[in-house]
Amino acid sequence: VGVCSSCQSFYSVLPAISCALVCLWLIFSWFPFTADPVDVLRVLGLSENMEGVSLEAGFCTSRRGTEETDLAYKIKKIQLSTPTKQLFHDSTFPENFSLMATVRAKKGSQFFLFSVYDDGGVQQVGLEVGRSPVFVYEDQHGQPTPQQYPIFRKINTADGKWHRIAYSVLDKTVTLYLDCQKVETLDLQRGDDAVVSTEGVVVFGTRLLDEEVFEVRDFERA
C-alpha cells in the first residue's frame, strides 16, 4: 500500500504501526515490531454491498507514485461482530498494542467505534469517538475500574472533519495520537500480566447494550 504524503510523519511516532499501513482504516498492531497487524474491518467483512454502506473519496487524495484517490466507506447505520478469535487465530490478545482508525464522524456524535467483549459480556477494550473520548480497558481482574478509565479531555474527534486516531498501549500507560501529533499519555491502571480474553466477540458500530447503532460519515479503506 502506498503512503499518503500528508501522513508520513504519523507513522514515525507510532512504534507499533508500520508506514505500509497508512490508509488501512482500523487496525491492530503490537509489540514486538515483527508481529503482523490485524485489519479489523477486513476480518469483519465490511463491504459497500451492505445496506447503508457506500463508497466515496477518502482521506488521502494524493499519494506519491500513483494517481489513484483513496476510497472510504460512508456508513449510515451498521453493526458488525465476530468472535475475537477470528482476529487472533493462534495467539492471545497482545498485552501491548496500538489501535488506529481513520474516520470522519458526524458532528456532535458520541459513540464507541470498536469494542472487545469477554464471553460474559464485559467490555474489555473500547475506542470511543466524540468529545473528551474515554479509552476503555479492563483486564481479567476488573482493573482499571470504570472510574479509572483514561479520559482525553479537551479533544473532540467528532467535529465533521477527517481524523487519524491512534491509541498506543504500553505497560501501564496509554497514549493518544491525533492527526500525526502526540496528544497525551495517561496512566492505565491495569494489573501486572494483564489479560484480555479472546473467548468473546469484537463489535464494530456500537456497544452490546446500546440501543442505537452509530452513524458516521466515512471510514478510509485500502
PDB file of C-alpha atoms in Angstrom:
ATOM      1  CA  VAL A   1       0.000   0.000   0.000  1.00  0.00           C
ATOM      2  CA  GLY A   2       1.403   3.414  -0.894  1.00  0.00           C
ATOM      3  CA  VAL A   3       1.972   6.151   1.669  1.00  0.00           C
ATOM      4  CA  CYS A   4      -0.065   9.345   1.614  1.00  0.00           C
ATOM      5  CA  SER A   5       2.428  12.240   1.564  1.00  0.00           C
ATOM      6  CA  SER A   6       0.458  14.204   4.164  1.00  0.00           C
ATOM      7  CA  CYS A   7       0.575  11.384   6.695  1.00  0.00           C
ATOM      8  CA  GLN A   8       4.132  10.002   6.629  1.00  0.00           C
ATOM      9  CA  SER A   9       5.068  11.670   9.904  1.00  0.00           C
ATOM     10  CA  PHE A  10       2.161   9.937  11.641  1.00  0.00           C
ATOM     11  CA  TYR A  11       3.967   6.633  11.486  1.00  0.00           C
ATOM     12  CA  SER A  12       7.261   7.989  12.757  1.00  0.00           C
ATOM     13  CA  VAL A  13       5.651   8.477  16.182  1.00  0.00           C
ATOM     14  CA  LEU A  14       3.788   5.160  16.350  1.00  0.00           C
ATOM     15  CA  PRO A  15       6.319   2.414  17.090  1.00  0.00           C
ATOM     16  CA  ALA A  16       3.848  -0.419  16.696  1.00  0.00           C
ATOM     17  CA  ILE A  17       2.415   0.579  13.312  1.00  0.00           C
ATOM     18  CA  SER A  18       4.391   0.495  10.064  1.00  0.00           C
ATOM     19  CA  CYS A  19       4.263   3.028   7.227  1.00  0.00           C
ATOM     20  CA  ALA A  20       2.802   0.409   4.891  1.00  0.00           C
ATOM     21  CA  LEU A  21      -0.453   0.551   6.846  1.00  0.00           C
ATOM     22  CA  VAL A  22      -1.418   4.112   6.009  1.00  0.00           C
ATOM     23  CA  CYS A  23      -4.901   4.199   4.520  1.00  0.00           C
ATOM     24  CA  LEU A  24      -5.961   0.970   6.191  1.00  0.00           C
ATOM     25  CA  TRP A  25      -8.713   2.255   8.359  1.00  0.00           C
ATOM     26  CA  LEU A  26      -8.974   0.223  11.547  1.00  0.00           C
ATOM     27  CA  ILE A  27      -6.020  -1.891  12.560  1.00  0.00           C
ATOM     28  CA  PHE A  28      -4.388  -3.626  15.473  1.00  0.00           C
ATOM     29  CA  SER A  29      -0.627  -3.792  15.710  1.00  0.00           C
ATOM     30  CA  TRP A  30       1.514  -4.802  18.644  1.00  0.00           C
ATOM     31  CA  PHE A  31       4.961  -5.359  20.040  1.00  0.00           C
ATOM     32  CA  PRO A  32       7.302  -6.881  19.009  1.00  0.00           C
ATOM     33  CA  PHE A  33       7.597  -4.931  15.779  1.00  0.00           C
ATOM     34  CA  THR A  34       7.673  -8.136  13.713  1.00  0.00           C
ATOM     35  CA  ALA A  35       4.101  -9.014  14.669  1.00  0.00           C
ATOM     36  CA  ASP A  36       1.632  -8.838  11.789  1.00  0.00           C
ATOM     37  CA  PRO A  37      -1.106  -6.209  12.153  1.00  0.00           C
ATOM     38  CA  VAL A  38      -4.780  -7.149  12.077  1.00  0.00           C
ATOM     39  CA  ASP A  39      -7.095  -5.331   9.670  1.00  0.00           C
ATOM     40  CA  VAL A  40     -10.254  -5.390  11.767  1.00  0.00           C
ATOM     41  CA  LEU A  41     -12.745  -4.252   9.142  1.00  0.00           C
ATOM     42  CA  ARG A  42     -11.452  -6.781   6.659  1.00  0.00           C
ATOM     43  CA  VAL A  43     -11.975  -9.548   9.211  1.00  0.00           C
ATOM     44  CA  LEU A  44     -15.474  -8.221   9.893  1.00  0.00           C
ATOM     45  CA  GLY A  45     -16.224  -8.298   6.175  1.00  0.00           C
ATOM     46  CA  LEU A  46     -17.328  -4.676   5.779  1.00  0.00           C
ATOM     47  CA  SER A  47     -18.430  -4.143   2.176  1.00  0.00           C
ATOM     48  CA  GLU A  48     -20.091  -1.479   0.044  1.00  0.00           C
ATOM     49  CA  ASN A  49     -22.631  -4.181  -0.830  1.00  0.00           C
ATOM     50  CA  MET A  50     -24.075  -3.997   2.685  1.00  0.00           C
ATOM     51  CA  GLU A  51     -27.196  -1.964   3.338  1.00  0.00           C
ATOM     52  CA  GLY A  52     -26.289   1.543   4.485  1.00  0.00           C
ATOM     53  CA  VAL A  53     -22.707   1.355   3.178  1.00  0.00           C
ATOM     54  CA  SER A  54     -21.359   3.167   0.107  1.00  0.00           C
ATOM     55  CA  LEU A  55     -18.013   4.352  -1.285  1.00  0.00           C
ATOM     56  CA  GLU A  56     -16.736   7.926  -1.502  1.00  0.00           C
ATOM     57  CA  ALA A  57     -13.373   9.723  -1.779  1.00  0.00           C
ATOM     58  CA  GLY A  58     -11.189   9.041   1.242  1.00  0.00           C
ATOM     59  CA  PHE A  59      -8.729  10.940   3.413  1.00  0.00           C
ATOM     60  CA  CYS A  60      -5.671  10.583   1.165  1.00  0.00           C
ATOM     61  CA  THR A  61      -6.455  12.357  -2.090  1.00  0.00           C
ATOM     62  CA  SER A  62      -2.794  12.428  -3.185  1.00  0.00           C
ATOM     63  CA  ARG A  63      -0.235   9.653  -2.899  1.00  0.00           C
ATOM     64  CA  ARG A  64       3.326   9.573  -4.087  1.00  0.00           C
ATOM     65  CA  GLY A  65       3.846   7.400  -7.131  1.00  0.00           C
ATOM     66  CA  THR A  66       0.180   6.977  -8.025  1.00  0.00           C
ATOM     67  CA  GLU A  67      -2.702   8.992  -9.438  1.00  0.00           C
ATOM     68  CA  GLU A  68      -5.312   6.947  -7.617  1.00  0.00           C
ATOM     69  CA  THR A  69      -7.536   8.510  -4.974  1.00  0.00           C
ATOM     70  CA  ASP A  70      -8.218   6.548  -1.821  1.00  0.00           C
ATOM     71  CA  LEU A  71     -11.756   5.409  -1.202  1.00  0.00           C
ATOM     72  CA  ALA A  72     -13.685   5.478   2.039  1.00  0.00           C
ATOM     73  CA  TYR A  73     -16.722   3.643   3.321  1.00  0.00           C
ATOM     74  CA  LYS A  74     -19.593   6.006   4.015  1.00  0.00           C
ATOM     75  CA  ILE A  75     -21.673   4.335   6.688  1.00  0.00           C
ATOM     76  CA  LYS A  76     -25.195   5.203   7.738  1.00  0.00           C
ATOM     77  CA  LYS A  77     -26.118   2.699  10.437  1.00  0.00           C
ATOM     78  CA  ILE A  78     -24.498  -0.661  10.852  1.00  0.00           C
ATOM     79  CA  GLN A  79     -23.372  -3.140  13.471  1.00  0.00           C
ATOM     80  CA  LEU A  80     -20.900  -5.930  12.813  1.00  0.00           C
ATOM     81  CA  SER A  81     -19.464  -8.520  15.163  1.00  0.00           C
ATOM     82  CA  THR A  82     -17.282 -11.592  15.052  1.00  0.00           C
ATOM     83  CA  PRO A  83     -15.634 -13.927  17.571  1.00  0.00           C
ATOM     84  CA  THR A  84     -12.456 -12.322  18.901  1.00  0.00           C
ATOM     85  CA  LYS A  85     -10.523 -15.443  17.950  1.00  0.00           C
ATOM     86  CA  GLN A  86     -11.087 -14.524  14.302  1.00  0.00           C
ATOM     87  CA  LEU A  87      -8.643 -11.666  14.879  1.00  0.00           C
ATOM     88  CA  PHE A  88      -6.137 -13.733  16.845  1.00  0.00           C
ATOM     89  CA  HIS A  89      -6.287 -17.242  15.427  1.00  0.00           C
ATOM     90  CA  ASP A  90      -3.230 -18.751  17.064  1.00  0.00           C
ATOM     91  CA  SER A  91      -2.309 -16.165  19.653  1.00  0.00           C
ATOM     92  CA  THR A  92      -3.540 -14.363  22.734  1.00  0.00           C
ATOM     93  CA  PHE A  93      -4.675 -10.758  22.805  1.00  0.00           C
ATOM     94  CA  PRO A  94      -1.473  -8.661  22.910  1.00  0.00           C
ATOM     95  CA  GLU A  95      -0.583  -7.064  26.227  1.00  0.00           C
ATOM     96  CA  ASN A  96       0.949  -4.037  24.470  1.00  0.00           C
ATOM     97  CA  PHE A  97      -0.672  -2.878  21.247  1.00  0.00           C
ATOM     98  CA  SER A  98      -1.757   0.040  19.081  1.00  0.00           C
ATOM     99  CA  LEU A  99      -5.240   0.588  17.662  1.00  0.00           C
ATOM    100  CA  MET A 100      -5.708   3.037  14.799  1.00  0.00           C
ATOM    101  CA  ALA A 101      -8.684   4.360  12.845  1.00  0.00           C
ATOM    102  CA  THR A 102      -9.131   6.947  10.112  1.00  0.00           C
ATOM    103  CA  VAL A 103     -12.610   8.376  10.454  1.00  0.00           C
ATOM    104  CA  ARG A 104     -14.814  11.367   9.742  1.00  0.00           C
ATOM    105  CA  ALA A 105     -17.634  11.248  12.260  1.00  0.00           C
ATOM    106  CA  LYS A 106     -20.920  13.113  12.237  1.00  0.00           C
ATOM    107  CA  LYS A 107     -20.503  16.411  14.080  1.00  0.00           C
ATOM    108  CA  GLY A 108     -21.623  16.208  17.690  1.00  0.00           C
ATOM    109  CA  SER A 109     -21.885  12.419  17.758  1.00  0.00           C
ATOM    110  CA  GLN A 110     -20.612  10.260  20.621  1.00  0.00           C
ATOM    111  CA  PHE A 111     -20.228   6.521  20.163  1.00  0.00           C
ATOM    112  CA  PHE A 112     -17.991   3.508  20.591  1.00  0.00           C
ATOM    113  CA  LEU A 113     -16.429   2.700  17.262  1.00  0.00           C
ATOM    114  CA  PHE A 114     -14.962  -0.614  18.314  1.00  0.00           C
ATOM    115  CA  SER A 115     -15.236  -2.847  21.379  1.00  0.00           C
ATOM    116  CA  VAL A 116     -13.918  -6.172  22.627  1.00  0.00           C
ATOM    117  CA  TYR A 117     -16.095  -8.236  24.985  1.00  0.00           C
ATOM    118  CA  ASP A 118     -15.396 -11.342  27.007  1.00  0.00           C
ATOM    119  CA  ASP A 119     -17.757 -14.323  26.990  1.00  0.00           C
ATOM    120  CA  GLY A 120     -19.662 -12.823  29.924  1.00  0.00           C
ATOM    121  CA  GLY A 121     -20.483  -9.609  28.060  1.00  0.00           C
ATOM    122  CA  VAL A 122     -17.931  -7.423  29.863  1.00  0.00           C
ATOM    123  CA  GLN A 123     -16.469  -4.673  27.680  1.00  0.00           C
ATOM    124  CA  GLN A 124     -12.704  -5.172  27.893  1.00  0.00           C
ATOM    125  CA  VAL A 125     -11.498  -2.684  25.261  1.00  0.00           C
ATOM    126  CA  GLY A 126     -13.386   0.241  23.745  1.00  0.00           C
ATOM    127  CA  LEU A 127     -12.448   3.018  21.328  1.00  0.00           C
ATOM    128  CA  GLU A 128     -14.804   5.974  21.720  1.00  0.00           C
ATOM    129  CA  VAL A 129     -15.271   8.760  19.177  1.00  0.00           C
ATOM    130  CA  GLY A 130     -16.585  12.146  20.299  1.00  0.00           C
ATOM    131  CA  ARG A 131     -15.831  14.917  22.777  1.00  0.00           C
ATOM    132  CA  SER A 132     -13.405  14.023  25.604  1.00  0.00           C
ATOM    133  CA  PRO A 133     -13.245  10.375  24.473  1.00  0.00           C
ATOM    134  CA  VAL A 134     -12.666   7.640  27.010  1.00  0.00           C
ATOM    135  CA  PHE A 135     -10.382   4.692  26.358  1.00  0.00           C
ATOM    136  CA  VAL A 136     -11.966   1.601  27.859  1.00  0.00           C
ATOM    137  CA  TYR A 137      -9.671  -1.155  29.076  1.00  0.00           C
ATOM    138  CA  GLU A 138     -10.445  -3.787  31.700  1.00  0.00           C
ATOM    139  CA  ASP A 139      -8.216  -6.757  32.473  1.00  0.00           C
ATOM    140  CA  GLN A 140      -9.092 -10.179  33.883  1.00  0.00           C
ATOM    141  CA  HIS A 141      -9.214  -8.755  37.419  1.00  0.00           C
ATOM    142  CA  GLY A 142     -11.512  -5.856  36.569  1.00  0.00           C
ATOM    143  CA  GLN A 143      -8.709  -3.297  36.536  1.00  0.00           C
ATOM    144  CA  PRO A 144      -8.880  -0.434  35.990  1.00  0.00           C
ATOM    145  CA  THR A 145     -12.379   0.280  37.269  1.00  0.00           C
ATOM    146  CA  PRO A 146     -14.713   2.449  35.140  1.00  0.00           C
ATOM    147  CA  GLN A 147     -13.911   5.412  37.395  1.00  0.00           C
ATOM    148  CA  GLN A 148     -10.235   4.983  36.476  1.00  0.00           C
ATOM    149  CA  TYR A 149     -10.633   4.741  32.693  1.00  0.00           C
ATOM    150  CA  PRO A 150      -8.349   7.212  30.874  1.00  0.00           C
ATOM    151  CA  ILE A 151     -10.276  10.230  29.537  1.00  0.00           C
ATOM    152  CA  PHE A 152      -8.681  12.519  26.971  1.00  0.00           C
ATOM    153  CA  ARG A 153     -10.287  15.848  27.798  1.00  0.00           C
ATOM    154  CA  LYS A 154     -10.405  18.921  25.534  1.00  0.00           C
ATOM    155  CA  ILE A 155     -10.273  16.656  22.478  1.00  0.00           C
ATOM    156  CA  ASN A 156     -13.148  16.306  20.013  1.00  0.00           C
ATOM    157  CA  THR A 157     -12.880  13.576  17.393  1.00  0.00           C
ATOM    158  CA  ALA A 158     -16.455  14.073  16.134  1.00  0.00           C
ATOM    159  CA  ASP A 159     -16.356  17.528  14.553  1.00  0.00           C
ATOM    160  CA  GLY A 160     -17.240  16.551  10.991  1.00  0.00           C
ATOM    161  CA  LYS A 161     -13.599  16.506   9.879  1.00  0.00           C
ATOM    162  CA  TRP A 162     -11.243  13.690   8.929  1.00  0.00           C
ATOM    163  CA  HIS A 163      -9.076  12.452  11.786  1.00  0.00           C
ATOM    164  CA  ARG A 164      -6.433   9.813  12.221  1.00  0.00           C
ATOM    165  CA  ILE A 165      -6.917   8.430  15.710  1.00  0.00           C
ATOM    166  CA  ALA A 166      -4.457   6.065  17.343  1.00  0.00           C
ATOM    167  CA  TYR A 167      -4.093   4.668  20.832  1.00  0.00           C
ATOM    168  CA  SER A 168      -0.843   3.020  21.858  1.00  0.00           C
ATOM    169  CA  VAL A 169      -0.938   0.857  24.988  1.00  0.00           C
ATOM    170  CA  LEU A 170       2.444   0.163  26.566  1.00  0.00           C
ATOM    171  CA  ASP A 171       2.803  -1.346  30.028  1.00  0.00           C
ATOM    172  CA  LYS A 172       0.655   0.821  32.323  1.00  0.00           C
ATOM    173  CA  THR A 173       0.165   3.801  30.030  1.00  0.00           C
ATOM    174  CA  VAL A 174      -1.971   4.678  27.013  1.00  0.00           C
ATOM    175  CA  THR A 175      -1.000   7.402  24.546  1.00  0.00           C
ATOM    176  CA  LEU A 176      -3.384   9.159  22.162  1.00  0.00           C
ATOM    177  CA  TYR A 177      -2.139  10.348  18.773  1.00  0.00           C
ATOM    178  CA  LEU A 178      -4.421  12.611  16.762  1.00  0.00           C
ATOM    179  CA  ASP A 179      -3.676  13.722  13.205  1.00  0.00           C
ATOM    180  CA  CYS A 180       0.001  12.792  13.348  1.00  0.00           C
ATOM    181  CA  GLN A 181       0.548  14.515  16.695  1.00  0.00           C
ATOM    182  CA  LYS A 182       1.022  13.054  20.150  1.00  0.00           C
ATOM    183  CA  VAL A 183      -1.756  14.442  22.337  1.00  0.00           C
ATOM    184  CA  GLU A 184      -1.237  12.972  25.789  1.00  0.00           C
ATOM    185  CA  THR A 185      -0.051   9.937  27.720  1.00  0.00           C
ATOM    186  CA  LEU A 186      -2.257   8.823  30.619  1.00  0.00           C
ATOM    187  CA  ASP A 187      -1.952   6.158  33.281  1.00  0.00           C
ATOM    188  CA  LEU A 188      -3.611   2.825  32.561  1.00  0.00           C
ATOM    189  CA  GLN A 189      -4.093   1.336  35.991  1.00  0.00           C
ATOM    190  CA  ARG A 190      -4.246  -2.298  34.968  1.00  0.00           C
ATOM    191  CA  GLY A 191      -2.707  -5.160  36.883  1.00  0.00           C
ATOM    192  CA  ASP A 192       0.551  -6.955  36.232  1.00  0.00           C
ATOM    193  CA  ASP A 193       0.392  -9.521  33.414  1.00  0.00           C
ATOM    194  CA  ALA A 194      -2.943  -8.081  32.286  1.00  0.00           C
ATOM    195  CA  VAL A 195      -5.049 -10.338  30.063  1.00  0.00           C
ATOM    196  CA  VAL A 196      -7.855  -9.526  27.611  1.00  0.00           C
ATOM    197  CA  SER A 197      -9.922 -12.615  26.838  1.00  0.00           C
ATOM    198  CA  THR A 198     -10.356 -13.825  23.261  1.00  0.00           C
ATOM    199  CA  GLU A 199     -13.327 -16.030  24.211  1.00  0.00           C
ATOM    200  CA  GLY A 200     -15.904 -13.348  23.445  1.00  0.00           C
ATOM    201  CA  VAL A 201     -16.684 -11.085  20.489  1.00  0.00           C
ATOM    202  CA  VAL A 202     -15.492  -7.881  18.854  1.00  0.00           C
ATOM    203  CA  VAL A 203     -18.190  -5.371  17.915  1.00  0.00           C
ATOM    204  CA  PHE A 204     -17.970  -2.569  15.362  1.00  0.00           C
ATOM    205  CA  GLY A 205     -20.724   0.017  15.426  1.00  0.00           C
ATOM    206  CA  THR A 206     -21.996   0.162  18.997  1.00  0.00           C
ATOM    207  CA  ARG A 207     -21.678  -1.406  22.412  1.00  0.00           C
ATOM    208  CA  LEU A 208     -23.672  -4.534  23.148  1.00  0.00           C
ATOM    209  CA  LEU A 209     -26.145  -2.791  25.464  1.00  0.00           C
ATOM    210  CA  ASP A 210     -26.530   0.432  23.480  1.00  0.00           C
ATOM    211  CA  GLU A 211     -29.967   0.827  21.922  1.00  0.00           C
ATOM    212  CA  GLU A 212     -28.914   2.674  18.781  1.00  0.00           C
ATOM    213  CA  VAL A 213     -26.225   1.884  16.260  1.00  0.00           C
ATOM    214  CA  PHE A 214     -23.937   4.799  15.493  1.00  0.00           C
ATOM    215  CA  GLU A 215     -23.986   6.922  12.365  1.00  0.00           C
ATOM    216  CA  VAL A 216     -20.755   8.347  10.939  1.00  0.00           C
ATOM    217  CA  ARG A 217     -19.537   9.779   7.665  1.00  0.00           C
ATOM    218  CA  ASP A 218     -16.621   7.812   6.334  1.00  0.00           C
ATOM    219  CA  PHE A 219     -14.034   5.170   7.114  1.00  0.00           C
ATOM    220  CA  GLU A 220     -10.981   5.076   4.935  1.00  0.00           C
ATOM    221  CA  ARG A 221     -10.352   1.833   3.141  1.00  0.00           C
ATOM    222  CA  ALA A 222      -7.340   0.385   1.377  1.00  0.00           C
TER     223      ALA A 222
END
